[in-house]
PDB file of C-alpha atoms in Angstrom:
ATOM      1  CA  GLN A   1      38.140  66.101  95.599  1.00  0.00           C
ATOM      2  CA  THR A   2      34.230  66.036  95.241  1.00  0.00           C
ATOM      3  CA  CYS A   3      33.102  64.541  98.061  1.00  0.00           C
ATOM      4  CA  ALA A   4      28.659  63.019  98.769  1.00  0.00           C
ATOM      5  CA  LEU A   5      25.455  65.018  99.884  1.00  0.00           C
ATOM      6  CA  PRO A   6      23.389  64.251 103.441  1.00  0.00           C
ATOM      7  CA  ILE A   7      20.208  62.304 101.973  1.00  0.00           C
ATOM      8  CA  CYS A   8      17.637  64.765 102.449  1.00  0.00           C
ATOM      9  CA  SER A   9      15.241  65.057  99.564  1.00  0.00           C
ATOM     10  CA  ARG A  10      12.410  62.563  98.987  1.00  0.00           C
ATOM     11  CA  PHE A  11      12.221  62.982  95.253  1.00  0.00           C
ATOM     12  CA  SER A  12      13.825  62.103  92.254  1.00  0.00           C
ATOM     13  CA  HIS A  13      12.627  64.304  90.109  1.00  0.00           C
ATOM     14  CA  PHE A  14      11.504  68.052  90.141  1.00  0.00           C
ATOM     15  CA  ASN A  15       9.372  70.075  88.051  1.00  0.00           C
ATOM     16  CA  PHE A  16      10.381  74.850  87.889  1.00  0.00           C
ATOM     17  CA  LEU A  17       8.581  77.687  86.768  1.00  0.00           C
ATOM     18  CA  THR A  18      10.437  79.373  85.328  1.00  0.00           C
ATOM     19  CA  THR A  19      10.614  81.714  81.809  1.00  0.00           C
ATOM     20  CA  ALA A  20      15.085  81.383  82.286  1.00  0.00           C
ATOM     21  CA  PRO A  21      17.483  81.271  79.568  1.00  0.00           C
ATOM     22  CA  MET A  22      19.950  78.949  78.690  1.00  0.00           C
ATOM     23  CA  LYS A  23      23.061  80.433  80.400  1.00  0.00           C
ATOM     24  CA  LYS A  24      20.187  80.961  83.646  1.00  0.00           C
ATOM     25  CA  VAL A  25      20.521  76.430  83.427  1.00  0.00           C
ATOM     26  CA  ILE A  26      23.494  76.418  83.314  1.00  0.00           C
ATOM     27  CA  THR A  27      24.571  78.267  86.215  1.00  0.00           C
ATOM     28  CA  PHE A  28      22.339  75.591  87.852  1.00  0.00           C
ATOM     29  CA  VAL A  29      24.927  72.944  86.871  1.00  0.00           C
ATOM     30  CA  LEU A  30      27.528  74.505  87.229  1.00  0.00           C
ATOM     31  CA  PHE A  31      25.610  75.796  91.580  1.00  0.00           C
ATOM     32  CA  CYS A  32      25.352  71.740  91.965  1.00  0.00           C
ATOM     33  CA  VAL A  33      28.613  70.811  90.676  1.00  0.00           C
ATOM     34  CA  ASN A  34      29.366  73.301  93.446  1.00  0.00           C
ATOM     35  CA  VAL A  35      27.411  71.938  95.988  1.00  0.00           C
ATOM     36  CA  PHE A  36      28.650  69.694  96.387  1.00  0.00           C
ATOM     37  CA  GLN A  37      32.800  70.318  96.288  1.00  0.00           C
ATOM     38  CA  LEU A  38      32.826  72.434  99.252  1.00  0.00           C
ATOM     39  CA  ASN A  39      30.747  69.902 101.393  1.00  0.00           C
ATOM     40  CA  CYS A  40      34.303  68.319 102.062  1.00  0.00           C
ATOM     41  CA  GLN A  41      34.758  70.995 105.503  1.00  0.00           C
ATOM     42  CA  ASN A  42      38.187  71.375 106.020  1.00  0.00           C
ATOM     43  CA  LEU A  43      38.942  71.531 110.174  1.00  0.00           C
ATOM     44  CA  VAL A  44      41.684  73.859 110.148  1.00  0.00           C
ATOM     45  CA  THR A  45      41.543  76.772 111.168  1.00  0.00           C
ATOM     46  CA  ASN A  46      42.457  79.964 108.865  1.00  0.00           C
ATOM     47  CA  PRO A  47      43.638  77.032 107.383  1.00  0.00           C
ATOM     48  CA  GLY A  48      45.617  79.919 104.485  1.00  0.00           C
ATOM     49  CA  PHE A  49      46.826  82.364 107.325  1.00  0.00           C
ATOM     50  CA  GLU A  50      45.171  84.890 106.089  1.00  0.00           C
ATOM     51  CA  SER A  51      43.647  86.419 109.055  1.00  0.00           C
ATOM     52  CA  TRP A  52      45.857  87.582 111.930  1.00  0.00           C
ATOM     53  CA  GLN A  53      46.177  88.615 115.354  1.00  0.00           C
ATOM     54  CA  LYS A  54      49.016  90.380 114.773  1.00  0.00           C
ATOM     55  CA  ILE A  55      52.032  90.266 113.133  1.00  0.00           C
ATOM     56  CA  ASN A  56      53.232  87.040 114.814  1.00  0.00           C
ATOM     57  CA  LYS A  57      50.549  85.451 115.506  1.00  0.00           C
ATOM     58  CA  PRO A  58      47.679  84.327 113.139  1.00  0.00           C
ATOM     59  CA  ALA A  59      43.939  83.848 113.822  1.00  0.00           C
ATOM     60  CA  GLY A  60      43.563  80.232 114.974  1.00  0.00           C
ATOM     61  CA  TRP A  61      46.716  78.777 116.031  1.00  0.00           C
ATOM     62  CA  THR A  62      46.863  77.712 119.608  1.00  0.00           C
ATOM     63  CA  THR A  63      51.021  77.256 118.075  1.00  0.00           C
ATOM     64  CA  ALA A  64      53.395  79.407 116.009  1.00  0.00           C
ATOM     65  CA  LEU A  65      56.612  79.533 117.120  1.00  0.00           C
ATOM     66  CA  ALA A  66      58.378  82.143 115.156  1.00  0.00           C
ATOM     67  CA  CYS A  67      55.681  82.298 112.439  1.00  0.00           C
ATOM     68  CA  THR A  68      55.551  86.370 110.627  1.00  0.00           C
ATOM     69  CA  LYS A  69      53.445  87.310 108.293  1.00  0.00           C
ATOM     70  CA  ASP A  70      54.621  87.169 104.514  1.00  0.00           C
ATOM     71  CA  SER A  71      53.091  89.045 101.501  1.00  0.00           C
ATOM     72  CA  ALA A  72      55.762  88.648  98.991  1.00  0.00           C
ATOM     73  CA  VAL A  73      55.790  84.852  99.040  1.00  0.00           C
ATOM     74  CA  ILE A  74      52.744  83.417  99.047  1.00  0.00           C
ATOM     75  CA  TYR A  75      50.833  80.110  97.343  1.00  0.00           C
ATOM     76  CA  SER A  76      47.960  81.539  97.832  1.00  0.00           C
ATOM     77  CA  GLY A  77      45.779  84.354  98.923  1.00  0.00           C
ATOM     78  CA  SER A  78      47.840  87.298 100.482  1.00  0.00           C
ATOM     79  CA  TYR A  79      49.591  85.823 103.046  1.00  0.00           C
ATOM     80  CA  SER A  80      52.269  83.535 104.013  1.00  0.00           C
ATOM     81  CA  CYS A  81      53.544  82.357 107.766  1.00  0.00           C
ATOM     82  CA  LYS A  82      57.218  82.420 107.606  1.00  0.00           C
ATOM     83  CA  GLN A  83      58.694  80.632 109.731  1.00  0.00           C
ATOM     84  CA  VAL A  84      62.406  81.057 110.819  1.00  0.00           C
ATOM     85  CA  THR A  85      65.038  78.675 113.227  1.00  0.00           C
ATOM     86  CA  ALA A  86      68.223  78.996 114.669  1.00  0.00           C
ATOM     87  CA  SER A  87      69.484  76.225 116.937  1.00  0.00           C
ATOM     88  CA  ASP A  88      66.277  74.952 117.168  1.00  0.00           C
ATOM     89  CA  SER A  89      63.108  73.458 115.859  1.00  0.00           C
ATOM     90  CA  LYS A  90      59.849  75.828 115.622  1.00  0.00           C
ATOM     91  CA  GLU A  91      56.337  74.321 115.197  1.00  0.00           C
ATOM     92  CA  LEU A  92      52.811  75.244 114.100  1.00  0.00           C
ATOM     93  CA  GLY A  93      49.730  73.244 115.797  1.00  0.00           C
ATOM     94  CA  GLN A  94      46.119  72.602 116.082  1.00  0.00           C
ATOM     95  CA  LEU A  95      44.228  69.834 117.287  1.00  0.00           C
ATOM     96  CA  ILE A  96      41.913  69.367 116.028  1.00  0.00           C
ATOM     97  CA  PRO A  97      38.753  67.427 116.183  1.00  0.00           C
ATOM     98  CA  VAL A  98      37.924  63.263 114.690  1.00  0.00           C
ATOM     99  CA  THR A  99      36.164  60.553 114.846  1.00  0.00           C
ATOM    100  CA  ALA A 100      37.935  56.457 115.279  1.00  0.00           C
ATOM    101  CA  GLY A 101      37.969  55.030 112.255  1.00  0.00           C
ATOM    102  CA  SER A 102      37.744  57.064 109.664  1.00  0.00           C
ATOM    103  CA  LEU A 103      39.345  58.213 106.790  1.00  0.00           C
ATOM    104  CA  TYR A 104      41.308  62.139 106.355  1.00  0.00           C
ATOM    105  CA  THR A 105      43.644  63.533 104.877  1.00  0.00           C
ATOM    106  CA  VAL A 106      46.820  66.158 105.890  1.00  0.00           C
ATOM    107  CA  SER A 107      47.967  68.293 103.114  1.00  0.00           C
ATOM    108  CA  PHE A 108      49.866  72.016 103.109  1.00  0.00           C
ATOM    109  CA  TRP A 109      52.390  73.630 100.789  1.00  0.00           C
ATOM    110  CA  TYR A 110      55.442  74.699 101.783  1.00  0.00           C
ATOM    111  CA  ARG A 111      58.516  76.367  99.824  1.00  0.00           C
ATOM    112  CA  ASN A 112      62.135  76.574 101.738  1.00  0.00           C
ATOM    113  CA  ASP A 113      64.049  80.082 101.669  1.00  0.00           C
ATOM    114  CA  PRO A 114      67.677  78.650  99.703  1.00  0.00           C
ATOM    115  CA  GLU A 115      69.514  80.925 102.830  1.00  0.00           C
ATOM    116  CA  GLY A 116      68.596  78.660 105.166  1.00  0.00           C
ATOM    117  CA  THR A 117      71.186  75.754 105.751  1.00  0.00           C
ATOM    118  CA  GLY A 118      69.602  73.221 107.429  1.00  0.00           C
ATOM    119  CA  ASN A 119      67.665  70.408 106.120  1.00  0.00           C
ATOM    120  CA  GLY A 120      64.582  72.321 105.826  1.00  0.00           C
ATOM    121  CA  CYS A 121      60.929  71.306 107.664  1.00  0.00           C
ATOM    122  CA  ARG A 122      58.546  68.294 107.976  1.00  0.00           C
ATOM    123  CA  ILE A 123      55.302  67.363 109.813  1.00  0.00           C
ATOM    124  CA  TRP A 124      55.207  65.623 113.365  1.00  0.00           C
ATOM    125  CA  SER A 125      51.729  65.236 114.029  1.00  0.00           C
ATOM    126  CA  ASN A 126      50.472  62.736 116.009  1.00  0.00           C
ATOM    127  CA  TRP A 127      46.707  61.963 118.070  1.00  0.00           C
ATOM    128  CA  LYS A 128      45.499  61.964 121.041  1.00  0.00           C
ATOM    129  CA  ASP A 129      42.945  60.700 123.202  1.00  0.00           C
ATOM    130  CA  ILE A 130      40.578  62.204 125.558  1.00  0.00           C
ATOM    131  CA  ASP A 131      42.356  62.812 127.922  1.00  0.00           C
ATOM    132  CA  GLY A 132      45.303  64.229 126.127  1.00  0.00           C
ATOM    133  CA  ASN A 133      47.208  61.594 125.827  1.00  0.00           C
ATOM    134  CA  SER A 134      48.983  60.362 122.692  1.00  0.00           C
ATOM    135  CA  VAL A 135      47.645  57.143 120.727  1.00  0.00           C
ATOM    136  CA  SER A 136      50.618  55.384 119.029  1.00  0.00           C
ATOM    137  CA  ASP A 137      49.336  54.124 115.943  1.00  0.00           C
ATOM    138  CA  ASP A 138      51.797  52.219 113.762  1.00  0.00           C
ATOM    139  CA  ALA A 139      50.295  52.248 110.158  1.00  0.00           C
ATOM    140  CA  SER A 140      50.076  55.809 110.501  1.00  0.00           C
ATOM    141  CA  LEU A 141      53.296  57.007 111.668  1.00  0.00           C
ATOM    142  CA  PRO A 142      55.358  56.883 109.045  1.00  0.00           C
ATOM    143  CA  LEU A 143      53.016  59.828 107.106  1.00  0.00           C
ATOM    144  CA  LEU A 144      52.836  61.951 110.370  1.00  0.00           C
ATOM    145  CA  HIS A 145      55.960  61.577 111.548  1.00  0.00           C
ATOM    146  CA  SER A 146      58.293  62.149 107.963  1.00  0.00           C
ATOM    147  CA  GLY A 147      61.387  62.517 106.720  1.00  0.00           C
ATOM    148  CA  TYR A 148      62.835  65.267 106.614  1.00  0.00           C
ATOM    149  CA  LEU A 149      60.772  67.958 103.136  1.00  0.00           C
ATOM    150  CA  LYS A 150      62.830  70.894 101.704  1.00  0.00           C
ATOM    151  CA  SER A 151      62.378  73.191  97.979  1.00  0.00           C
ATOM    152  CA  GLU A 152      62.864  76.235  96.783  1.00  0.00           C
ATOM    153  CA  SER A 153      60.051  76.497  95.205  1.00  0.00           C
ATOM    154  CA  TRP A 154      56.137  75.273  96.082  1.00  0.00           C
ATOM    155  CA  VAL A 155      55.773  72.007  96.933  1.00  0.00           C
ATOM    156  CA  GLN A 156      52.209  70.237  98.664  1.00  0.00           C
ATOM    157  CA  TYR A 157      52.141  67.122 101.311  1.00  0.00           C
ATOM    158  CA  ASN A 158      49.949  65.184 100.694  1.00  0.00           C
ATOM    159  CA  ALA A 159      48.396  61.644 102.889  1.00  0.00           C
ATOM    160  CA  GLU A 160      45.951  59.496 104.011  1.00  0.00           C
ATOM    161  CA  VAL A 161      45.041  58.889 107.162  1.00  0.00           C
ATOM    162  CA  THR A 162      43.070  56.481 109.072  1.00  0.00           C
ATOM    163  CA  ALA A 163      42.206  58.096 112.785  1.00  0.00           C
ATOM    164  CA  PRO A 164      42.995  54.621 115.405  1.00  0.00           C
ATOM    165  CA  GLU A 165      40.537  53.680 118.045  1.00  0.00           C
ATOM    166  CA  ASN A 166      40.346  55.568 120.522  1.00  0.00           C
ATOM    167  CA  ALA A 167      41.129  58.902 118.734  1.00  0.00           C
ATOM    168  CA  GLN A 168      39.379  62.073 119.440  1.00  0.00           C
ATOM    169  CA  PHE A 169      42.009  64.795 118.328  1.00  0.00           C
ATOM    170  CA  PHE A 170      44.869  64.835 115.539  1.00  0.00           C
ATOM    171  CA  ASN A 171      47.831  67.235 117.324  1.00  0.00           C
ATOM    172  CA  LEU A 172      47.990  68.836 114.184  1.00  0.00           C
ATOM    173  CA  ILE A 173      51.739  69.964 113.980  1.00  0.00           C
ATOM    174  CA  ILE A 174      54.178  71.583 111.341  1.00  0.00           C
ATOM    175  CA  ARG A 175      57.990  72.678 112.379  1.00  0.00           C
ATOM    176  CA  THR A 176      60.941  73.496 110.543  1.00  0.00           C
ATOM    177  CA  LEU A 177      64.049  72.381 111.519  1.00  0.00           C
ATOM    178  CA  PRO A 178      67.150  73.945 113.054  1.00  0.00           C
ATOM    179  CA  ASN A 179      68.572  76.595 111.085  1.00  0.00           C
ATOM    180  CA  SER A 180      66.347  76.205 108.726  1.00  0.00           C
ATOM    181  CA  ILE A 181      63.699  78.458 107.062  1.00  0.00           C
ATOM    182  CA  THR A 182      59.783  76.961 105.676  1.00  0.00           C
ATOM    183  CA  PHE A 183      56.731  79.513 103.866  1.00  0.00           C
ATOM    184  CA  TRP A 184      53.741  77.662 104.854  1.00  0.00           C
ATOM    185  CA  ASP A 185      50.693  78.037 103.185  1.00  0.00           C
ATOM    186  CA  ASP A 186      47.063  76.229 102.320  1.00  0.00           C
ATOM    187  CA  VAL A 187      46.694  73.413 105.240  1.00  0.00           C
ATOM    188  CA  LEU A 188      44.377  71.337 104.451  1.00  0.00           C
ATOM    189  CA  PHE A 189      42.548  68.576 107.324  1.00  0.00           C
ATOM    190  CA  GLU A 190      39.603  66.902 106.167  1.00  0.00           C
ATOM    191  CA  GLU A 191      37.738  64.248 106.386  1.00  0.00           C
ATOM    192  CA  SER A 192      37.765  62.131 102.962  1.00  0.00           C
ATOM    193  CA  ILE A 193      35.355  59.929 103.305  1.00  0.00           C
ATOM    194  CA  PRO A 194      32.322  61.631 104.877  1.00  0.00           C
ATOM    195  CA  THR A 195      30.881  59.386 108.196  1.00  0.00           C
ATOM    196  CA  ASN A 196      27.423  58.163 106.884  1.00  0.00           C
ATOM    197  CA  LEU A 197      27.774  59.158 103.747  1.00  0.00           C
ATOM    198  CA  TYR A 198      27.922  57.830  99.705  1.00  0.00           C
ATOM    199  CA  GLU A 199      29.688  59.106  97.340  1.00  0.00           C
ATOM    200  CA  SER A 200      28.455  60.652  93.758  1.00  0.00           C
ATOM    201  CA  GLY A 201      28.755  62.656  91.096  1.00  0.00           C
ATOM    202  CA  THR A 202      25.958  65.409  89.196  1.00  0.00           C
ATOM    203  CA  ASP A 203      27.258  64.018  85.789  1.00  0.00           C
ATOM    204  CA  ASP A 204      23.312  61.978  86.210  1.00  0.00           C
ATOM    205  CA  ILE A 205      21.137  64.554  86.856  1.00  0.00           C
ATOM    206  CA  ILE A 206      19.408  65.406  84.064  1.00  0.00           C
ATOM    207  CA  ILE A 207      17.919  69.282  83.332  1.00  0.00           C
ATOM    208  CA  TYR A 208      15.943  69.184  80.058  1.00  0.00           C
ATOM    209  CA  PRO A 209      14.620  71.119  78.454  1.00  0.00           C
ATOM    210  CA  VAL A 210      17.479  73.392  77.162  1.00  0.00           C
ATOM    211  CA  PRO A 211      16.213  76.364  76.693  1.00  0.00           C
ATOM    212  CA  ALA A 212      13.474  76.432  79.300  1.00  0.00           C
ATOM    213  CA  HIS A 213      10.875  78.424  78.291  1.00  0.00           C
ATOM    214  CA  ASN A 214       8.198  77.626  81.003  1.00  0.00           C
ATOM    215  CA  TYR A 215       9.196  74.824  83.235  1.00  0.00           C
ATOM    216  CA  LEU A 216      12.280  73.185  83.720  1.00  0.00           C
ATOM    217  CA  ASN A 217      12.505  69.632  84.906  1.00  0.00           C
ATOM    218  CA  ILE A 218      15.305  68.397  87.065  1.00  0.00           C
ATOM    219  CA  SER A 219      15.813  64.135  87.439  1.00  0.00           C
ATOM    220  CA  ASN A 220      17.918  62.501  89.625  1.00  0.00           C
ATOM    221  CA  ILE A 221      18.503  64.391  92.589  1.00  0.00           C
ATOM    222  CA  HIS A 222      18.583  61.983  95.087  1.00  0.00           C
ATOM    223  CA  ASN A 223      21.560  63.655  96.516  1.00  0.00           C
ATOM    224  CA  ILE A 224      21.263  67.183  96.399  1.00  0.00           C
ATOM    225  CA  GLN A 225      20.627  68.859  99.700  1.00  0.00           C
ATOM    226  CA  GLN A 226      19.388  71.695  98.638  1.00  0.00           C
ATOM    227  CA  ILE A 227      18.855  73.958  95.204  1.00  0.00           C
ATOM    228  CA  ASP A 228      18.949  77.425  94.114  1.00  0.00           C
ATOM    229  CA  ILE A 229      18.471  78.391  91.140  1.00  0.00           C
ATOM    230  CA  GLN A 230      19.703  81.791  90.329  1.00  0.00           C
ATOM    231  CA  THR A 231      20.021  84.035  87.426  1.00  0.00           C
ATOM    232  CA  ILE A 232      23.286  84.570  85.521  1.00  0.00           C
ATOM    233  CA  THR A 233      24.296  88.258  87.702  1.00  0.00           C
ATOM    234  CA  GLY A 234      23.171  85.747  90.645  1.00  0.00           C
TER     235      GLY A 234
END
């Protein structure tokens, strides 16, 4: 996903004195693309379960019932959360501030152990107002209260939802159903189209000459927030 950057610069053309060969110019172009991509901020704290306060307490998660640190079954990184249930469902949860009317993407990766005989897992999230009361929303409810999710290989659940009027928080809850075993990884909640920004690509950026000798010209950079020119070694 490519996201727009704030309109910070007043000029569309810059000249730089440089002795950079072609490889250094390529490094700069790749950096610009990364800036555009990284501007979408994942609002989930510790989304990949890489940080743990205890073996059964992932950092940043308000609720983490029956969740243990696992390094054997992971989607990415070094760890996942392994959640094992008996007769009751167990939850993972965070409360995330939102802006009413904004569009958000929520996603996560899950995998179920075949030793669990239950129905697997589901998302069971909702919106809350400033006082912590639930905000009903018929449009997003089917996406935030999913059916049963069960897979013995890694699968991503992904949905786009709009924060309803009066919503101040997103109550992120993912849940393992009774008699099931779920591995969770890479949980994401981010604003799909950042407020007051518009989407733009980097295809129209002009950099010349290539290779550069004394001067490097960069044009069509209206939406670039920051420019760094680095050598190939950083």
